[in-house]
Amino acid sequence: MALFELVDFDYHEQVVYCSDEQTGLKAIIAVHNTNLGPAAGGCRFWDYANEDEALKDVLRLSKGMTYKNAMAGLHLGGGKAVIIGNPKSLKSEELFKAFGRAVNNLGGRYYTAEDVNITTADMAIVNQETEFVSGLEGKSGNPGPFTALGTFLGIKAAVKFKLGKDDLNGIRVAVQGLGSVGYSLCEKLVAAGAELVVTDINPEALERAHQELNAKVVGLDEIYSQDVDVYAPCALGATINDETLSQLKAVIIAGCANNQLAEARHDQAVKDKGILYAPDYVINAGGIINVALEIGDEPYCADKATALVEDIYNTLMDVFTKAAEQGLPTGQVADQMARDIIANGHK
Ligand code: NAD
């Protein structure tokens, strides 16, 4: 695959392939842009069908981090890492140490953290080999609850903008994915009076949501056609596509998953359907905002992180308002706002 020719390449500053024979580590670290500061973004452990899929994923995620960090007002650039393989069989202490050495070799141009299939315990091992790690236990910790808070407030902003409602009482939300972020989001939604429809590949998570949160459980493919106000993608990306859009009854798409639009054109397609889309990297910035407070000279402060995450509500309102004024899709408007911030940044 010709890297420079890929649509997702988008002038990445650096793409590094890392491997370790003894542990079976195969990882790709992508540094998209460091205009605003060192690149920061989590590490995903995933059993990709092939290397090309992993490369595409890391490039898309890394570029997304540049935009996300800019829109969150952070002095950080965008980067991401993926470890290729089945986490169940491949995870080992030595593998994470090898990954830590690979991160360290970048000399602070990239800060890593947790993403799908990576825990704070895994990151503690990475930290034995490099200081360029955030999201550690005892400091900012698991970013999931902060991402959930930002997503919850993003849903509130979207409901206010689209439906004119100040609260979530009686609002029906279809949540796809009950992981670290998704479940915490569900708890907040129910506490605010919302009703849940949920799906996941994990039957235990579904049972728990049913027992604890009175959630209606549906099959994996049934989640799109539910009669709800909000569709909240909280599993993996690209779930907004031609097939799912034709099924959606929700008037709002607002969830924590990264890269929700299968293709850029789906931003316009969503608007044409009269759906309000909360751009993924704006609504799901809570985790990176929390983690970012660990990078730099000041000590980590959870209250400061919470206040910054709460600002996601205002940022989204700004995006929604500008999009409505300009008659443009929300994703396009957020991209332009992010590009303006990045262009004005200083190395
Ligand atoms: P997680 O691994 O804890 O949870 C993912 C959940 O999705 C799991 O319960 C899994 O069983 C479920 N799932 C997997 N495939 C599914 C499918 N096809 N249909 C339905 N459910 C499925 O991950 P997480 O940390 O909660 O992150 C969820 C999403 O949010 C990811 O896209 C991640 O990149 C994004 N995100 C996470 C954070 C964070 O702070 N953790 C921050 C920003 C964005």
CSV table of C-alpha atoms and ligand atoms in Angstrom, one decimal:
chain,number,residue,atom,x,y,z
A,1,MET,CA,0.0,0.0,0.0
A,2,ALA,CA,1.4,3.4,-1.0
A,3,LEU,CA,1.2,5.3,2.2
A,4,PHE,CA,1.6,8.9,0.8
A,5,GLU,CA,-1.3,8.2,-1.6
A,6,LEU,CA,-3.8,7.1,1.0
A,7,VAL,CA,-6.8,9.5,1.6
A,8,ASP,CA,-6.3,9.1,5.3
A,9,PHE,CA,-2.5,10.0,5.1
A,10,ASP,CA,-3.3,13.7,5.1
A,11,TYR,CA,0.3,14.9,5.6
A,12,HIS,CA,1.0,12.9,8.7
A,13,GLU,CA,4.3,14.2,10.2
A,14,GLN,CA,5.4,10.7,11.1
A,15,VAL,CA,4.2,7.1,10.8
A,16,VAL,CA,6.3,4.6,12.8
A,17,TYR,CA,6.1,0.8,12.5
A,18,CYS,CA,7.3,-1.0,15.6
A,19,SER,CA,7.9,-4.7,16.2
A,20,ASP,CA,9.4,-7.0,18.8
A,21,GLU,CA,10.2,-10.5,17.8
A,22,GLN,CA,10.1,-12.0,21.4
A,23,THR,CA,6.7,-10.7,22.4
A,24,GLY,CA,5.0,-10.6,18.9
A,25,LEU,CA,4.5,-6.9,19.2
A,26,LYS,CA,3.4,-5.3,15.9
A,27,ALA,CA,2.3,-1.7,16.4
A,28,ILE,CA,1.9,1.4,14.3
A,29,ILE,CA,2.3,4.9,15.9
A,30,ALA,CA,1.0,7.8,13.8
A,31,VAL,CA,1.8,11.4,14.6
A,32,HIS,CA,-0.5,13.6,12.5
A,33,ASN,CA,0.2,17.2,13.6
A,34,THR,CA,2.2,18.8,16.4
A,35,ASN,CA,1.4,22.5,15.7
A,36,LEU,CA,-0.4,23.0,19.0
A,37,GLY,CA,1.9,20.7,21.1
A,38,PRO,CA,3.1,17.1,21.4
A,39,ALA,CA,0.8,14.6,19.8
A,40,ALA,CA,-1.5,12.8,22.2
A,41,GLY,CA,-4.0,10.0,21.7
A,42,GLY,CA,-4.7,6.5,23.0
A,43,CYS,CA,-3.5,3.2,21.9
A,44,ARG,CA,-6.0,0.6,20.6
A,45,PHE,CA,-5.4,-3.2,20.7
A,46,TRP,CA,-7.3,-4.8,17.9
A,47,ASP,CA,-7.3,-8.0,15.8
A,48,TYR,CA,-7.3,-6.3,12.4
A,49,ALA,CA,-8.1,-8.4,9.3
A,50,ASN,CA,-4.8,-7.3,7.9
A,51,GLU,CA,-2.0,-4.7,8.2
A,52,ASP,CA,-3.7,-2.3,5.7
A,53,GLU,CA,-6.8,-2.1,7.9
A,54,ALA,CA,-4.6,-1.3,10.9
A,55,LEU,CA,-2.8,1.4,9.0
A,56,LYS,CA,-6.0,3.0,7.8
A,57,ASP,CA,-7.5,2.9,11.3
A,58,VAL,CA,-4.5,4.5,13.0
A,59,LEU,CA,-4.3,7.3,10.4
A,60,ARG,CA,-8.0,8.1,10.7
A,61,LEU,CA,-7.8,8.0,14.5
A,62,SER,CA,-4.6,10.1,14.6
A,63,LYS,CA,-6.0,12.8,12.4
A,64,GLY,CA,-9.1,12.8,14.5
A,65,MET,CA,-7.0,13.5,17.6
A,66,THR,CA,-5.5,16.6,16.0
A,67,TYR,CA,-9.0,18.0,15.4
A,68,LYS,CA,-10.3,16.8,18.8
A,69,ASN,CA,-7.4,18.3,20.8
A,70,ALA,CA,-7.8,21.6,18.9
A,71,MET,CA,-11.5,21.8,19.5
A,72,ALA,CA,-11.0,20.9,23.1
A,73,GLY,CA,-8.7,24.0,23.5
A,74,LEU,CA,-5.7,21.8,24.4
A,75,HIS,CA,-2.1,22.6,23.8
A,76,LEU,CA,-1.7,19.2,22.2
A,77,GLY,CA,-1.3,17.8,18.7
A,78,GLY,CA,-2.8,14.6,17.3
A,79,GLY,CA,-1.5,11.1,17.3
A,80,LYS,CA,-2.6,7.6,17.9
A,81,ALA,CA,-1.2,4.0,18.2
A,82,VAL,CA,-2.6,0.6,17.3
A,83,ILE,CA,-1.3,-2.8,18.5
A,84,ILE,CA,-2.2,-5.5,16.0
A,85,GLY,CA,-3.4,-8.9,17.2
A,86,ASN,CA,-5.9,-10.6,19.5
A,87,PRO,CA,-5.6,-8.9,22.9
A,88,LYS,CA,-6.8,-12.1,24.6
A,89,SER,CA,-3.9,-14.2,23.4
A,90,LEU,CA,-1.2,-11.6,22.7
A,91,LYS,CA,-1.3,-9.4,25.8
A,92,SER,CA,1.7,-9.7,28.1
A,93,GLU,CA,3.8,-7.6,30.4
A,94,GLU,CA,6.8,-7.9,28.1
A,95,LEU,CA,4.7,-6.8,25.0
A,96,PHE,CA,3.6,-3.6,26.8
A,97,LYS,CA,7.2,-2.9,27.8
A,98,ALA,CA,8.3,-3.3,24.2
A,99,PHE,CA,5.5,-0.9,23.2
A,100,GLY,CA,6.7,1.5,25.9
A,101,ARG,CA,10.2,1.5,24.5
A,102,ALA,CA,8.8,2.3,21.0
A,103,VAL,CA,6.9,5.2,22.4
A,104,ASN,CA,10.0,6.4,24.3
A,105,ASN,CA,12.0,6.3,21.1
A,106,LEU,CA,9.8,9.2,19.8
A,107,GLY,CA,11.3,11.4,22.5
A,108,GLY,CA,8.1,13.0,23.7
A,109,ARG,CA,6.6,13.7,20.2
A,110,TYR,CA,3.8,11.3,21.1
A,111,TYR,CA,2.0,10.7,24.4
A,112,THR,CA,0.1,7.4,24.7
A,113,ALA,CA,-3.0,6.4,26.8
A,114,GLU,CA,-5.7,3.8,27.0
A,115,ASP,CA,-8.1,3.1,24.1
A,116,VAL,CA,-10.2,0.0,23.2
A,117,ASN,CA,-8.9,-3.1,24.8
A,118,ILE,CA,-6.2,-1.3,26.8
A,119,THR,CA,-6.5,-0.8,30.6
A,120,THR,CA,-4.9,1.5,33.1
A,121,ALA,CA,-2.9,-1.6,34.4
A,122,ASP,CA,-1.5,-2.1,30.9
A,123,MET,CA,-0.5,1.6,30.7
A,124,ALA,CA,1.3,1.3,34.1
A,125,ILE,CA,3.5,-1.4,32.5
A,126,VAL,CA,4.1,0.9,29.4
A,127,ASN,CA,5.1,3.6,32.0
A,128,GLN,CA,7.9,1.4,33.2
A,129,GLU,CA,9.7,2.1,29.9
A,130,THR,CA,8.6,5.7,29.1
A,131,GLU,CA,7.4,8.8,30.8
A,132,PHE,CA,5.3,9.7,27.8
A,133,VAL,CA,2.2,8.1,29.1
A,134,SER,CA,-1.0,9.6,30.5
A,135,GLY,CA,-4.2,8.2,32.0
A,136,LEU,CA,-2.3,6.5,34.8
A,137,GLU,CA,-4.0,5.2,38.0
A,138,GLY,CA,-3.5,7.7,40.8
A,139,LYS,CA,-3.3,10.6,38.3
A,140,SER,CA,-6.0,11.2,35.7
A,141,GLY,CA,-6.8,7.4,35.7
A,142,ASN,CA,-9.4,5.8,33.4
A,143,PRO,CA,-10.6,8.5,30.9
A,144,GLY,CA,-13.9,6.6,30.4
A,145,PRO,CA,-16.0,8.4,33.0
A,146,PHE,CA,-14.8,11.8,31.7
A,147,THR,CA,-15.6,10.8,28.1
A,148,ALA,CA,-19.0,9.7,29.4
A,149,LEU,CA,-19.6,13.0,31.1
A,150,GLY,CA,-18.7,15.0,28.0
A,151,THR,CA,-21.0,12.7,25.9
A,152,PHE,CA,-23.8,13.1,28.3
A,153,LEU,CA,-23.5,16.9,28.2
A,154,GLY,CA,-23.2,16.7,24.4
A,155,ILE,CA,-26.5,14.8,24.2
A,156,LYS,CA,-28.1,17.4,26.5
A,157,ALA,CA,-26.8,20.2,24.1
A,158,ALA,CA,-28.2,18.3,21.1
A,159,VAL,CA,-31.6,17.8,22.7
A,160,LYS,CA,-31.7,21.4,23.7
A,161,PHE,CA,-30.8,22.6,20.2
A,162,LYS,CA,-33.0,20.1,18.2
A,163,LEU,CA,-35.9,19.5,20.5
A,164,GLY,CA,-35.9,22.7,22.6
A,165,LYS,CA,-35.8,20.7,25.8
A,166,ASP,CA,-33.7,21.7,28.8
A,167,ASP,CA,-33.7,18.2,30.4
A,168,LEU,CA,-33.7,14.6,29.3
A,169,ASN,CA,-36.9,13.5,31.0
A,170,GLY,CA,-38.6,10.9,28.8
A,171,ILE,CA,-35.9,11.2,26.0
A,172,ARG,CA,-35.3,7.8,24.4
A,173,VAL,CA,-31.7,6.9,23.7
A,174,ALA,CA,-30.4,3.9,21.8
A,175,VAL,CA,-26.9,3.2,23.1
A,176,GLN,CA,-24.7,0.9,21.0
A,177,GLY,CA,-21.8,-0.4,23.1
A,178,LEU,CA,-21.8,-0.8,26.9
A,179,GLY,CA,-18.1,-0.6,27.6
A,180,SER,CA,-16.1,1.8,29.8
A,181,VAL,CA,-17.8,4.9,28.3
A,182,GLY,CA,-21.1,3.5,27.2
A,183,TYR,CA,-22.1,2.0,30.5
A,184,SER,CA,-21.2,5.1,32.5
A,185,LEU,CA,-23.1,7.2,29.9
A,186,CYS,CA,-26.2,5.0,30.4
A,187,GLU,CA,-26.1,5.5,34.2
A,188,LYS,CA,-26.0,9.3,33.7
A,189,LEU,CA,-28.8,9.1,31.1
A,190,VAL,CA,-31.1,7.1,33.4
A,191,ALA,CA,-30.3,9.3,36.4
A,192,ALA,CA,-31.5,12.3,34.2
A,193,GLY,CA,-34.8,10.6,33.4
A,194,ALA,CA,-34.0,9.2,29.9
A,195,GLU,CA,-35.2,5.7,28.7
A,196,LEU,CA,-32.6,3.3,27.2
A,197,VAL,CA,-32.5,0.8,24.4
A,198,VAL,CA,-29.1,-1.0,24.3
A,199,THR,CA,-27.1,-3.5,22.4
A,200,ASP,CA,-23.6,-5.0,22.8
A,201,ILE,CA,-21.8,-8.1,21.7
A,202,ASN,CA,-21.3,-8.9,25.4
A,203,PRO,CA,-24.3,-10.6,27.0
A,204,GLU,CA,-23.2,-9.9,30.5
A,205,ALA,CA,-23.1,-6.1,29.9
A,206,LEU,CA,-26.6,-6.4,28.4
A,207,GLU,CA,-27.9,-8.3,31.4
A,208,ARG,CA,-26.4,-5.7,33.8
A,209,ALA,CA,-28.0,-2.8,31.9
A,210,HIS,CA,-31.3,-4.6,31.9
A,211,GLN,CA,-31.2,-5.4,35.6
A,212,GLU,CA,-29.6,-2.1,36.9
A,213,LEU,CA,-31.0,0.4,34.4
A,214,ASN,CA,-34.2,-1.1,33.2
A,215,ALA,CA,-32.8,-0.9,29.6
A,216,LYS,CA,-34.6,-2.6,26.7
A,217,VAL,CA,-32.1,-5.0,25.1
A,218,VAL,CA,-32.1,-5.4,21.3
A,219,GLY,CA,-30.0,-7.3,18.8
A,220,LEU,CA,-26.9,-5.8,17.2
A,221,ASP,CA,-28.6,-4.9,13.9
A,222,GLU,CA,-31.8,-3.8,15.5
A,223,ILE,CA,-30.3,-0.8,17.3
A,224,TYR,CA,-30.5,1.5,14.2
A,225,SER,CA,-34.3,1.2,13.6
A,226,GLN,CA,-35.4,1.8,17.2
A,227,ASP,CA,-38.1,4.4,17.8
A,228,VAL,CA,-35.9,6.7,19.7
A,229,ASP,CA,-34.9,10.4,19.9
A,230,VAL,CA,-31.1,9.8,20.1
A,231,TYR,CA,-28.8,7.2,18.6
A,232,ALA,CA,-25.6,7.1,20.6
A,233,PRO,CA,-22.8,5.1,18.9
A,234,CYS,CA,-20.5,4.0,21.7
A,235,ALA,CA,-18.7,0.9,20.2
A,236,LEU,CA,-16.6,1.1,17.1
A,237,GLY,CA,-16.5,3.6,14.1
A,238,ALA,CA,-18.2,3.8,10.7
A,239,THR,CA,-21.7,2.9,12.0
A,240,ILE,CA,-23.2,5.9,10.2
A,241,ASN,CA,-23.4,4.7,6.6
A,242,ASP,CA,-25.9,4.3,3.7
A,243,GLU,CA,-27.4,1.1,5.2
A,244,THR,CA,-27.8,2.4,8.8
A,245,LEU,CA,-29.0,5.9,7.7
A,246,SER,CA,-31.9,4.4,5.8
A,247,GLN,CA,-33.0,2.7,9.1
A,248,LEU,CA,-32.5,5.5,11.6
A,249,LYS,CA,-35.6,7.0,13.2
A,250,ALA,CA,-33.6,9.1,15.7
A,251,VAL,CA,-33.3,12.8,15.0
A,252,ILE,CA,-30.0,13.2,16.9
A,253,ILE,CA,-26.8,11.2,16.6
A,254,ALA,CA,-24.6,11.8,19.6
A,255,GLY,CA,-22.3,9.2,21.0
A,256,CYS,CA,-18.7,8.6,22.1
A,257,ALA,CA,-17.3,6.4,19.3
A,258,ASN,CA,-14.5,7.7,17.2
A,259,ASN,CA,-14.9,8.1,13.4
A,260,GLN,CA,-18.6,7.5,13.3
A,261,LEU,CA,-19.2,8.6,9.7
A,262,ALA,CA,-18.3,5.8,7.3
A,263,GLU,CA,-17.3,8.4,4.7
A,264,ALA,CA,-17.1,12.2,4.7
A,265,ARG,CA,-20.2,12.4,2.5
A,266,HIS,CA,-22.3,11.0,5.3
A,267,ASP,CA,-22.0,14.3,7.1
A,268,GLN,CA,-24.2,15.9,4.4
A,269,ALA,CA,-26.4,12.8,4.2
A,270,VAL,CA,-27.2,13.1,7.9
A,271,LYS,CA,-28.1,16.7,7.5
A,272,ASP,CA,-30.3,15.9,4.5
A,273,LYS,CA,-32.3,13.5,6.6
A,274,GLY,CA,-32.9,16.2,9.2
A,275,ILE,CA,-30.7,14.6,11.8
A,276,LEU,CA,-28.6,16.7,14.1
A,277,TYR,CA,-25.1,15.1,14.3
A,278,ALA,CA,-22.8,16.0,17.2
A,279,PRO,CA,-19.3,15.7,15.6
A,280,ASP,CA,-17.6,12.7,17.2
A,281,TYR,CA,-14.3,14.3,18.1
A,282,VAL,CA,-16.0,17.2,19.8
A,283,ILE,CA,-18.5,15.3,21.9
A,284,ASN,CA,-16.0,12.6,22.9
A,285,ALA,CA,-13.1,14.9,24.0
A,286,GLY,CA,-13.8,14.4,27.8
A,287,GLY,CA,-11.2,11.7,28.2
A,288,ILE,CA,-8.4,13.5,26.4
A,289,ILE,CA,-9.2,16.7,28.3
A,290,ASN,CA,-8.8,14.8,31.5
A,291,VAL,CA,-5.6,13.1,30.4
A,292,ALA,CA,-4.1,16.3,29.0
A,293,LEU,CA,-4.1,17.8,32.5
A,294,GLU,CA,-1.5,15.2,33.4
A,295,ILE,CA,0.8,16.4,30.6
A,296,GLY,CA,2.9,19.4,31.5
A,297,ASP,CA,4.2,21.1,34.6
A,298,GLU,CA,1.1,21.6,36.7
A,299,PRO,CA,-0.2,18.8,39.0
A,300,TYR,CA,-3.3,16.9,37.8
A,301,CYS,CA,-6.5,18.4,39.1
A,302,ALA,CA,-9.8,16.5,38.7
A,303,ASP,CA,-12.0,19.6,39.4
A,304,LYS,CA,-10.2,21.5,36.6
A,305,ALA,CA,-10.7,18.5,34.3
A,306,THR,CA,-14.4,18.4,35.1
A,307,ALA,CA,-14.9,22.1,34.4
A,308,LEU,CA,-13.1,21.8,31.1
A,309,VAL,CA,-15.2,18.8,30.1
A,310,GLU,CA,-18.4,20.7,31.0
A,311,ASP,CA,-17.4,23.2,28.3
A,312,ILE,CA,-18.1,20.6,25.6
A,313,TYR,CA,-21.8,21.6,26.0
A,314,ASN,CA,-20.9,25.2,24.9
A,315,THR,CA,-18.5,24.1,22.1
A,316,LEU,CA,-21.2,21.9,20.6
A,317,MET,CA,-23.8,24.6,20.9
A,318,ASP,CA,-21.4,26.8,19.0
A,319,VAL,CA,-21.0,24.2,16.2
A,320,PHE,CA,-24.8,23.6,16.0
A,321,THR,CA,-25.5,27.4,15.8
A,322,LYS,CA,-22.8,28.1,13.2
A,323,ALA,CA,-24.0,25.1,11.1
A,324,ALA,CA,-27.6,26.3,11.2
A,325,GLU,CA,-26.6,29.8,10.3
A,326,GLN,CA,-24.4,28.7,7.4
A,327,GLY,CA,-26.7,25.9,6.2
A,328,LEU,CA,-23.8,23.4,6.4
A,329,PRO,CA,-23.4,20.0,8.0
A,330,THR,CA,-22.1,20.1,11.5
A,331,GLY,CA,-19.1,17.9,10.8
A,332,GLN,CA,-17.9,20.3,8.1
A,333,VAL,CA,-18.4,23.3,10.4
A,334,ALA,CA,-16.4,21.6,13.3
A,335,ASP,CA,-13.6,20.7,10.9
A,336,GLN,CA,-13.3,24.3,9.7
A,337,MET,CA,-13.3,25.6,13.3
A,338,ALA,CA,-10.6,23.0,14.2
A,339,ARG,CA,-8.5,23.9,11.1
A,340,ASP,CA,-8.6,27.6,12.1
A,341,ILE,CA,-7.3,26.8,15.6
A,342,ILE,CA,-4.6,24.5,14.2
A,343,ALA,CA,-3.4,27.1,11.7
A,344,ASN,CA,-3.1,29.7,14.4
A,345,GLY,CA,-1.1,27.4,16.6
A,346,HIS,CA,2.6,27.7,17.3
A,347,LYS,CA,5.1,24.9,17.4
B,1,NAD,P1,-14.7,-0.5,25.5
B,1,NAD,O1,-13.8,-1.5,24.8
B,1,NAD,O2,-14.7,-0.4,27.0
B,1,NAD,O3,-16.2,-0.7,25.1
B,1,NAD,C1,-16.6,-1.0,23.8
B,1,NAD,C2,-17.9,-1.8,23.9
B,1,NAD,O4,-18.5,-2.0,22.7
B,1,NAD,C3,-17.7,-3.2,24.6
B,1,NAD,O5,-18.7,-3.4,25.6
B,1,NAD,C4,-17.9,-4.1,23.4
B,1,NAD,O6,-18.4,-5.4,23.8
B,1,NAD,C5,-18.9,-3.3,22.6
B,1,NAD,N1,-18.9,-3.7,21.1
B,1,NAD,C6,-17.9,-4.1,20.3
B,1,NAD,N2,-18.4,-4.3,19.1
B,1,NAD,C7,-19.7,-4.1,19.1
B,1,NAD,C8,-20.7,-4.2,18.1
B,1,NAD,N3,-20.5,-4.5,16.9
B,1,NAD,N4,-22.0,-3.8,18.5
B,1,NAD,C9,-22.3,-3.4,19.8
B,1,NAD,N5,-21.3,-3.4,20.7
B,1,NAD,C10,-20.1,-3.7,20.4
B,1,NAD,O7,-14.4,0.9,24.8
B,1,NAD,P2,-14.7,2.4,25.3
B,1,NAD,O8,-13.5,2.9,26.0
B,1,NAD,O9,-16.0,2.4,26.1
B,1,NAD,O10,-14.8,3.2,24.0
B,1,NAD,C11,-15.9,3.1,23.1
B,1,NAD,C12,-15.8,3.9,21.9
B,1,NAD,O11,-15.5,5.3,22.3
B,1,NAD,C13,-14.5,3.6,21.0
B,1,NAD,O12,-14.9,3.9,19.7
B,1,NAD,C14,-13.5,4.5,21.5
B,1,NAD,O13,-12.5,4.8,20.5
B,1,NAD,C15,-14.3,5.8,21.8
B,1,NAD,N6,-13.7,6.7,22.7
B,1,NAD,C16,-13.4,6.2,24.0
B,1,NAD,C17,-12.8,7.1,24.9
B,1,NAD,C18,-12.4,6.7,26.3
B,1,NAD,O14,-12.2,7.6,27.1
B,1,NAD,N7,-12.4,5.4,26.6
B,1,NAD,C19,-12.5,8.4,24.5
B,1,NAD,C20,-12.9,8.8,23.2
B,1,NAD,C21,-13.5,7.9,22.4
